[in-house]
Coordinates of C-alpha atoms and ligand atoms in Angstrom, one line a residue:
M4 CA 67.3 76.0 41.4
T5 CA 68.7 75.2 44.8
I6 CA 71.5 75.9 46.9
L7 CA 72.8 74.2 50.0
V8 CA 74.3 76.1 52.8
S9 CA 76.0 74.5 55.9
G10 CA 76.1 76.2 59.2
G11 CA 73.2 78.6 58.3
A12 CA 71.8 78.7 61.8
G13 CA 75.2 80.3 63.1
F14 CA 76.3 84.1 63.1
I15 CA 77.5 84.5 59.4
G16 CA 75.4 81.6 58.1
S17 CA 72.1 83.0 59.3
N18 CA 72.8 86.4 58.1
F19 CA 73.7 84.8 54.7
V20 CA 70.5 82.8 54.7
L21 CA 68.2 86.1 55.5
D22 CA 70.1 88.0 53.0
W23 CA 70.0 85.5 50.3
L24 CA 66.2 84.9 50.5
A25 CA 65.6 88.6 50.5
Q26 CA 66.9 88.5 46.8
S27 CA 66.4 85.2 45.6
D28 CA 63.4 82.6 45.0
E29 CA 65.7 79.7 44.9
L30 CA 65.1 76.9 47.5
L31 CA 67.8 77.0 50.3
I32 CA 68.8 73.8 52.2
N33 CA 70.1 74.7 55.5
L34 CA 72.1 71.8 57.2
D35 CA 73.2 72.7 60.7
N36 CA 73.7 70.4 63.4
L37 CA 72.7 73.3 66.0
T38 CA 75.9 73.3 68.3
Y39 CA 75.8 76.0 71.1
A40 CA 76.4 78.4 68.1
G41 CA 73.4 77.5 66.0
N42 CA 70.3 79.4 66.8
L43 CA 67.1 78.9 65.0
E44 CA 65.8 82.2 66.5
N45 CA 67.8 83.9 64.0
L46 CA 65.7 82.6 61.3
S47 CA 62.2 82.6 62.9
S48 CA 61.2 85.1 60.3
L49 CA 61.4 82.3 57.7
Q50 CA 59.1 80.0 59.6
N51 CA 56.5 79.6 57.0
D52 CA 58.7 80.2 54.2
P53 CA 58.8 77.2 51.5
R54 CA 62.1 78.4 50.1
H55 CA 63.8 77.7 53.3
L56 CA 64.4 74.0 54.3
F57 CA 66.1 73.4 57.6
V58 CA 67.8 70.1 58.1
H59 CA 69.0 69.3 61.5
G60 CA 72.3 67.3 60.7
D61 CA 76.0 67.2 60.7
I62 CA 78.3 67.9 57.7
G63 CA 80.4 64.6 58.6
D64 CA 77.1 62.6 58.2
S65 CA 78.0 61.2 54.6
V66 CA 74.7 59.1 54.2
L67 CA 72.5 62.1 55.0
L68 CA 74.5 64.3 52.6
A69 CA 74.4 61.9 49.9
S70 CA 70.6 61.8 50.2
L71 CA 70.2 65.6 50.3
L72 CA 72.4 66.1 47.4
A73 CA 70.8 63.4 45.3
Q74 CA 67.2 64.7 46.0
H75 CA 67.6 68.5 46.0
Q76 CA 70.4 68.6 43.1
P77 CA 71.9 71.9 44.2
R78 CA 73.6 74.0 41.7
A79 CA 76.0 75.0 44.6
V80 CA 77.1 74.1 48.1
L81 CA 78.3 76.9 50.5
N82 CA 80.2 75.7 53.7
F83 CA 79.7 77.9 56.7
A84 CA 79.7 75.0 59.4
A85 CA 82.6 75.3 61.7
E86 CA 83.6 75.5 65.2
S87 CA 84.7 79.2 65.2
H88 CA 85.8 80.5 68.7
V89 CA 89.6 80.6 69.2
D90 CA 89.4 80.5 73.1
R91 CA 87.1 77.5 72.8
S92 CA 89.7 75.7 70.6
I93 CA 92.4 76.5 73.1
H94 CA 90.4 74.5 75.8
G95 CA 89.1 71.8 73.6
P96 CA 90.7 71.3 70.1
A97 CA 89.1 68.2 69.4
A98 CA 85.8 69.5 68.1
F99 CA 87.6 71.7 65.9
V100 CA 89.6 68.8 64.2
E101 CA 86.3 66.9 63.9
T102 CA 84.1 69.5 62.3
N103 CA 86.6 71.8 60.7
I104 CA 88.8 69.2 59.2
V105 CA 87.1 65.7 59.2
G106 CA 83.7 67.3 58.6
T107 CA 85.0 69.4 55.7
F108 CA 86.5 66.2 54.4
H109 CA 83.2 64.2 54.6
L110 CA 81.2 67.3 52.9
L111 CA 83.8 67.4 50.0
E112 CA 83.7 63.4 49.5
A113 CA 79.9 63.6 49.4
V114 CA 79.8 66.8 47.0
R115 CA 82.7 65.1 44.7
A116 CA 80.4 62.0 44.5
Y117 CA 77.2 64.1 43.8
W118 CA 79.1 66.4 41.2
G119 CA 80.3 63.2 39.3
T120 CA 76.9 62.3 38.6
L121 CA 75.9 65.7 36.8
D122 CA 76.1 66.2 33.1
D123 CA 78.7 68.3 31.4
G124 CA 76.8 71.4 31.9
G125 CA 75.7 70.7 35.4
K126 CA 79.5 69.9 36.3
A127 CA 80.5 73.2 34.5
A128 CA 77.9 75.2 36.5
F129 CA 78.4 73.8 39.9
R130 CA 80.3 75.5 42.8
F131 CA 81.6 74.5 46.1
L132 CA 82.5 77.6 48.1
H133 CA 84.2 77.4 51.3
V134 CA 84.2 80.0 53.9
S135 CA 87.3 80.5 55.7
T136 CA 89.4 83.0 57.6
D137 CA 92.2 85.5 57.6
E138 CA 93.5 83.6 60.8
V139 CA 95.2 81.0 58.4
Y140 CA 97.8 83.3 57.6
G141 CA 99.3 84.0 61.0
S142 CA 100.2 87.1 62.7
L143 CA 101.7 90.3 61.4
S144 CA 104.3 92.6 62.6
P145 CA 103.1 96.2 62.9
E146 CA 104.8 97.3 59.8
A147 CA 104.2 94.3 57.5
A148 CA 102.0 94.4 54.4
A149 CA 98.4 93.2 54.7
F150 CA 97.5 89.4 53.8
T151 CA 97.3 89.0 50.1
E152 CA 95.9 85.7 48.9
Q153 CA 99.8 84.6 48.1
H154 CA 100.6 84.9 52.0
R155 CA 102.0 81.8 53.3
Y156 CA 99.8 79.8 55.7
E157 CA 101.0 79.9 59.2
P158 CA 98.0 79.3 61.6
N159 CA 98.8 79.6 65.3
S160 CA 95.7 78.4 67.2
P161 CA 94.1 74.9 66.9
Y162 CA 91.0 76.8 65.3
S163 CA 93.2 78.5 62.5
A164 CA 95.2 75.3 61.9
S165 CA 91.8 73.3 61.6
K166 CA 90.5 76.0 59.1
A167 CA 93.9 75.8 57.2
A168 CA 93.6 72.0 56.9
S169 CA 90.3 72.4 55.6
D170 CA 91.4 75.1 53.1
H171 CA 94.1 72.7 51.9
L172 CA 91.5 70.0 51.4
V173 CA 89.2 72.2 49.4
R174 CA 92.3 73.3 47.2
A175 CA 93.1 69.6 46.8
Y176 CA 89.7 68.7 45.7
H177 CA 90.1 71.3 42.8
H178 CA 93.6 70.2 41.9
T179 CA 93.1 66.6 42.0
Y180 CA 89.6 66.1 40.9
G181 CA 88.7 69.2 39.1
L182 CA 85.8 70.0 41.7
P183 CA 84.8 73.7 40.9
V184 CA 85.7 75.2 44.3
L185 CA 85.9 78.8 45.6
T186 CA 87.5 79.8 49.0
T187 CA 87.2 83.1 50.6
N188 CA 89.1 84.2 53.6
C189 CA 87.6 86.9 55.7
S190 CA 88.4 89.1 58.6
N191 CA 86.5 89.6 62.0
N192 CA 82.9 90.1 61.2
Y193 CA 80.4 91.8 63.7
G194 CA 76.8 92.5 63.4
P195 CA 73.5 91.0 64.3
Y196 CA 73.0 87.5 65.7
H197 CA 76.8 87.5 66.8
F198 CA 77.1 85.0 69.6
P199 CA 78.1 87.0 72.9
E200 CA 81.3 85.0 73.6
K201 CA 83.2 87.1 70.8
L202 CA 84.8 90.4 71.5
I203 CA 82.1 93.0 70.3
P204 CA 78.8 91.3 71.4
L205 CA 80.4 90.3 74.6
M206 CA 81.5 93.8 75.5
I207 CA 77.9 95.2 74.8
V208 CA 76.0 92.6 76.8
N209 CA 78.6 92.7 79.6
A210 CA 78.3 96.5 79.5
L211 CA 74.6 96.5 79.8
A212 CA 74.7 94.0 82.5
G213 CA 77.2 96.0 84.6
K214 CA 79.8 93.3 84.3
P215 CA 83.5 93.6 83.6
L216 CA 84.7 94.3 80.0
P217 CA 87.6 91.8 79.9
V218 CA 90.3 93.0 77.6
Y219 CA 93.2 90.4 77.0
G220 CA 96.6 91.6 77.7
D221 CA 97.3 95.1 76.7
G222 CA 94.3 95.4 74.4
Q223 CA 96.7 96.4 71.5
Q224 CA 96.1 93.3 69.3
I225 CA 94.9 94.6 65.9
R226 CA 92.0 93.0 63.9
D227 CA 90.5 94.2 60.7
W228 CA 86.5 94.5 61.1
L229 CA 84.0 93.9 58.4
Y230 CA 80.1 94.3 58.9
V231 CA 78.5 90.8 58.5
K232 CA 76.2 92.0 55.5
D233 CA 79.2 93.0 53.7
H234 CA 80.9 89.6 54.1
C235 CA 77.5 88.0 52.8
S236 CA 77.4 90.2 49.9
A237 CA 81.1 89.3 48.9
I238 CA 80.3 85.7 49.3
R239 CA 77.4 86.1 47.0
R240 CA 79.5 88.1 44.5
V241 CA 82.3 85.4 44.5
L242 CA 79.7 82.6 44.0
E243 CA 78.3 84.5 41.2
A244 CA 81.7 85.5 39.4
G245 CA 84.5 84.0 41.1
R246 CA 87.1 82.0 39.1
T247 CA 86.9 78.3 40.3
G248 CA 90.1 77.2 42.1
E249 CA 90.7 80.9 43.3
V250 CA 90.8 82.3 46.6
Y251 CA 89.5 85.6 47.5
N252 CA 90.4 87.8 50.6
I253 CA 87.5 89.6 52.0
G254 CA 88.3 92.5 54.4
G255 CA 86.8 95.9 55.5
W256 CA 90.1 98.0 55.1
N257 CA 89.4 98.6 58.8
E258 CA 92.4 97.7 61.1
K259 CA 91.7 98.8 64.7
P260 CA 93.3 97.6 68.1
N261 CA 90.7 96.0 70.5
L262 CA 91.0 98.7 73.0
E263 CA 89.7 101.1 70.5
I264 CA 86.8 98.7 69.5
V265 CA 85.9 98.6 73.4
D266 CA 86.1 102.3 73.7
T267 CA 84.0 102.9 70.6
V268 CA 81.4 100.4 72.0
C269 CA 81.4 102.0 75.4
A270 CA 81.0 105.5 73.7
L271 CA 77.9 104.4 71.8
L272 CA 76.3 102.7 74.8
D273 CA 77.0 106.0 76.7
E274 CA 75.0 107.8 74.0
L275 CA 72.2 105.6 73.3
R276 CA 71.8 103.9 76.8
P277 CA 73.6 106.0 79.5
R278 CA 74.2 104.3 82.7
A279 CA 71.9 105.2 85.6
D280 CA 74.9 106.6 87.7
G281 CA 76.0 108.9 84.8
A282 CA 79.4 107.2 84.6
S283 CA 80.9 106.1 81.1
Y284 CA 80.9 102.3 80.6
R285 CA 84.6 102.6 80.1
Q286 CA 84.9 102.3 84.0
Q287 CA 83.9 98.7 83.5
I288 CA 87.1 97.7 81.5
S289 CA 89.2 95.1 83.1
Y290 CA 92.6 93.9 81.9
V291 CA 92.9 90.4 82.1
T292 CA 95.4 87.6 81.3
D293 CA 96.2 87.3 77.8
R294 CA 95.0 84.7 75.3
P295 CA 97.7 82.0 75.0
G296 CA 99.6 82.3 71.6
H297 CA 97.5 85.4 70.8
D298 CA 98.0 86.7 67.4
R299 CA 99.0 90.5 67.5
R300 CA 97.8 91.7 64.2
Y301 CA 95.8 90.6 61.2
A302 CA 95.2 92.7 58.1
I303 CA 93.3 91.9 54.8
D304 CA 94.4 93.2 51.4
A305 CA 90.9 93.0 49.7
S306 CA 92.4 94.1 46.3
K307 CA 91.8 91.0 44.3
I308 CA 88.1 91.0 45.1
A309 CA 87.7 94.7 44.3
L310 CA 89.6 94.5 41.0
E311 CA 88.3 91.3 39.8
L312 CA 84.7 91.1 41.1
G313 CA 84.2 94.8 41.6
W314 CA 83.1 94.3 45.5
K315 CA 83.8 96.7 48.3
P316 CA 82.2 96.9 51.8
A317 CA 78.9 99.1 51.8
E318 CA 79.3 100.1 55.6
T319 CA 82.2 101.9 57.3
F320 CA 83.0 100.9 60.8
D321 CA 81.2 103.9 62.1
T322 CA 78.0 103.0 60.5
G323 CA 78.3 99.3 61.0
I324 CA 79.1 99.5 64.6
R325 CA 76.4 101.9 65.6
K326 CA 73.8 99.8 63.8
T327 CA 75.3 96.7 65.9
V328 CA 75.0 98.2 69.0
Q329 CA 71.5 99.5 68.2
W330 CA 70.6 96.0 67.3
Y331 CA 71.6 94.6 70.6
L332 CA 69.7 97.3 72.3
D333 CA 66.8 96.6 70.3
N334 CA 67.0 92.8 70.7
A335 CA 67.3 92.3 74.4
Q336 CA 65.1 89.0 74.1
W337 CA 67.3 87.4 71.6
V338 CA 70.3 88.1 74.1
A339 CA 68.3 86.9 77.2
D340 CA 67.4 83.7 75.2
V341 CA 71.0 83.1 74.3
Q342 CA 72.3 83.7 77.7
S343 CA 69.5 81.5 79.5
G344 CA 69.9 78.8 76.9
V345 CA 66.2 79.2 76.0
Y346 CA 67.1 79.5 72.3
R347 CA 67.8 75.8 72.5
D348 CA 64.4 74.8 73.0
W349 CA 63.5 76.6 69.7
L350 CA 64.2 73.7 67.6
E351 CA 61.7 71.5 69.6
K352 CA 59.1 74.2 69.9
N353 CA 59.1 75.0 66.1
Y354 CA 60.1 71.8 64.3
T355 CA 58.6 68.9 66.2
G356 CA 56.0 67.6 64.2
R357 CA 56.5 69.4 61.1
S358 CA 57.3 67.3 58.1
A359 CA 60.2 68.4 55.7
Ligands
LIG403 P1 79.3 80.3 64.4 O1 80.1 79.6 65.4 O2 78.5 81.5 64.7 O3 78.4 79.3 63.6 C1 78.8 77.9 63.1 C2 77.5 77.2 62.6 O4 77.9 75.8 62.2 C3 76.5 77.0 63.7 O5 75.2 77.1 63.4 C4 76.8 75.7 64.1 O6 75.5 74.9 64.7 C5 77.0 75.0 62.9 N1 78.0 73.7 62.9 C6 78.9 73.5 63.8 N2 79.4 72.1 63.3 C7 78.6 71.6 62.4 C8 78.8 70.4 61.9 N3 79.5 69.5 62.2 N4 77.8 70.2 60.9 C9 76.7 71.2 60.7 N5 76.8 72.4 61.4 C10 77.6 72.5 62.2 O7 80.3 80.9 63.3 P2 80.4 82.0 62.2 O8 81.1 83.1 63.1 O9 79.2 82.3 61.7 O10 81.4 81.6 61.2 C11 81.0 80.8 60.0 C12 82.2 80.5 59.1 O11 82.8 81.6 58.8 C13 83.2 79.6 59.8 O12 83.6 78.7 58.9 C14 84.3 80.4 60.3 O13 85.5 79.9 60.4 C15 84.2 81.5 59.1 N6 84.7 82.9 59.6 C16 84.1 83.5 60.6 C17 84.6 84.8 60.9 C18 84.0 85.5 62.1 O14 84.4 86.8 62.3 N7 83.0 85.1 62.7 C19 85.5 85.5 60.1 C20 86.1 84.8 59.0 C21 85.6 83.5 58.7
LIG404 O1 89.8 87.0 61.8 C1 88.7 86.1 61.6 C2 88.4 85.5 63.0 O2 87.8 86.3 63.9 C3 87.3 84.2 62.8 O3 88.0 83.2 62.0 C4 87.0 83.7 63.9 O4 86.0 82.7 63.8 C5 86.4 84.7 64.9 O5 86.0 84.3 66.2 C6 87.2 85.9 65.0 O6 88.4 85.4 65.9 P1 89.1 86.5 67.0 O7 89.9 85.6 67.9 O8 89.9 87.6 66.3 O9 87.8 86.9 67.7 P2 87.4 87.3 69.2 O10 86.2 88.0 69.1 O11 87.4 86.1 70.0 O12 88.6 88.3 69.5 C7 88.9 89.4 69.1 C8 90.1 90.0 69.7 O13 89.5 90.4 71.1 C9 91.1 89.1 69.9 O14 92.3 89.8 69.7 C10 90.9 88.6 71.4 C11 90.3 89.9 72.0 N1 89.4 89.6 73.1 C12 88.5 88.6 73.0 C13 87.4 88.4 73.9 C14 86.4 87.4 73.9 C15 89.5 90.2 74.4 O15 90.4 91.2 74.6 N2 88.6 89.9 75.4 C16 87.5 89.0 75.2 O16 86.9 88.7 76.2

């Protein structure tokens, strides 16, 4: 048995690959084109593991996809590959349209063609799982109910609009062609291997480097935070037991304003790695101009996945954020390699001369 994962060198994808192979002996094909966000150092523990086959390639490469699918006959394809940073989508939306919309389209086309070659049993058992985001639902007022799967799509950034478009394509491939798809819409993840452009890892690495902690606007924007390993367990559960054609919202029941997140990170660092001058890291907080079109609040109603599939997060925010801060303290070399760009040499170092 084989599964194919796209984007498995990124933050969530690499956590998923590591967790999957800790529990399964299936071959896992990891297709990733290693943008700035793809980091094979995350997967260095799998270096000699025959169950992990890394393929340096693009989800938009139809020829490569057709050959991988024909050769390996996966029972499932999980799509994590994306451009994922909202601020980057504001500065340069083209890559988001290219990967998140056009890339997902090419992936769906290749999967549809492959699926058509399977016998009836293979067709029925096959799954295409699309990893999406709560941002497609737009922004909530303070008193509004959390997003359910029925909430209308109202994406506000180029990133969320591109993810919304990909969700619609996935839905259409089920409705029109009968492709057995599953879509998950998750809230903000945090945890190991999180690229330090996103709020939590940026605050940790900037604090330790003595740099300002840039809080956008008034810092009262609310996000729902989920430890990344809990997201991975939810995806495994949806893959295993989700009903095809269905959408499952995934969240941590854990809404917090950004300023509280930054404050918690500072408090943990004050405890675990106090500043030399004895002052709190809170002194480094610096209010900066807000993100254009900044969504005020996201909140996920994760009742459906709890009631239907029996999934709930294992970590509370207190346990997850402590583990996360500790991970960054314990992995200073990973942070240094990411910041210096050294991690980008890993592909050459590790894979040149290796045959697939
Ligand atoms: P990430 O940016 O850390 O990783 C994305 C990965 O995809 C990278 O390894 C990158 O090299 C790869 N990739 C990009 N374009 C590609 C292409 N054209 N072909 C092949 N690979 C490509 O992202 P992440 O935070 O791990 O997010 C993974 C998925 O989960 C995304 O679809 C994102 O929208 C979704 N999501 C993320 C969060 C979050 O909080 N990070 C929450 C909900 C949903
Ligand atoms: O909700 C799920 C989404 O969460 C995912 O789909 C995205 O891929 C992921 O990047 C994340 O999007 P956000 O925009 O919510 O994450 P980010 O870490 O960029 O920002 C979190 C909040 O913190 C947001 O309100 C903006 C704010 N922020 C962010 C940065 C980087 C700051 O105040 N200062 C910062 O420097």
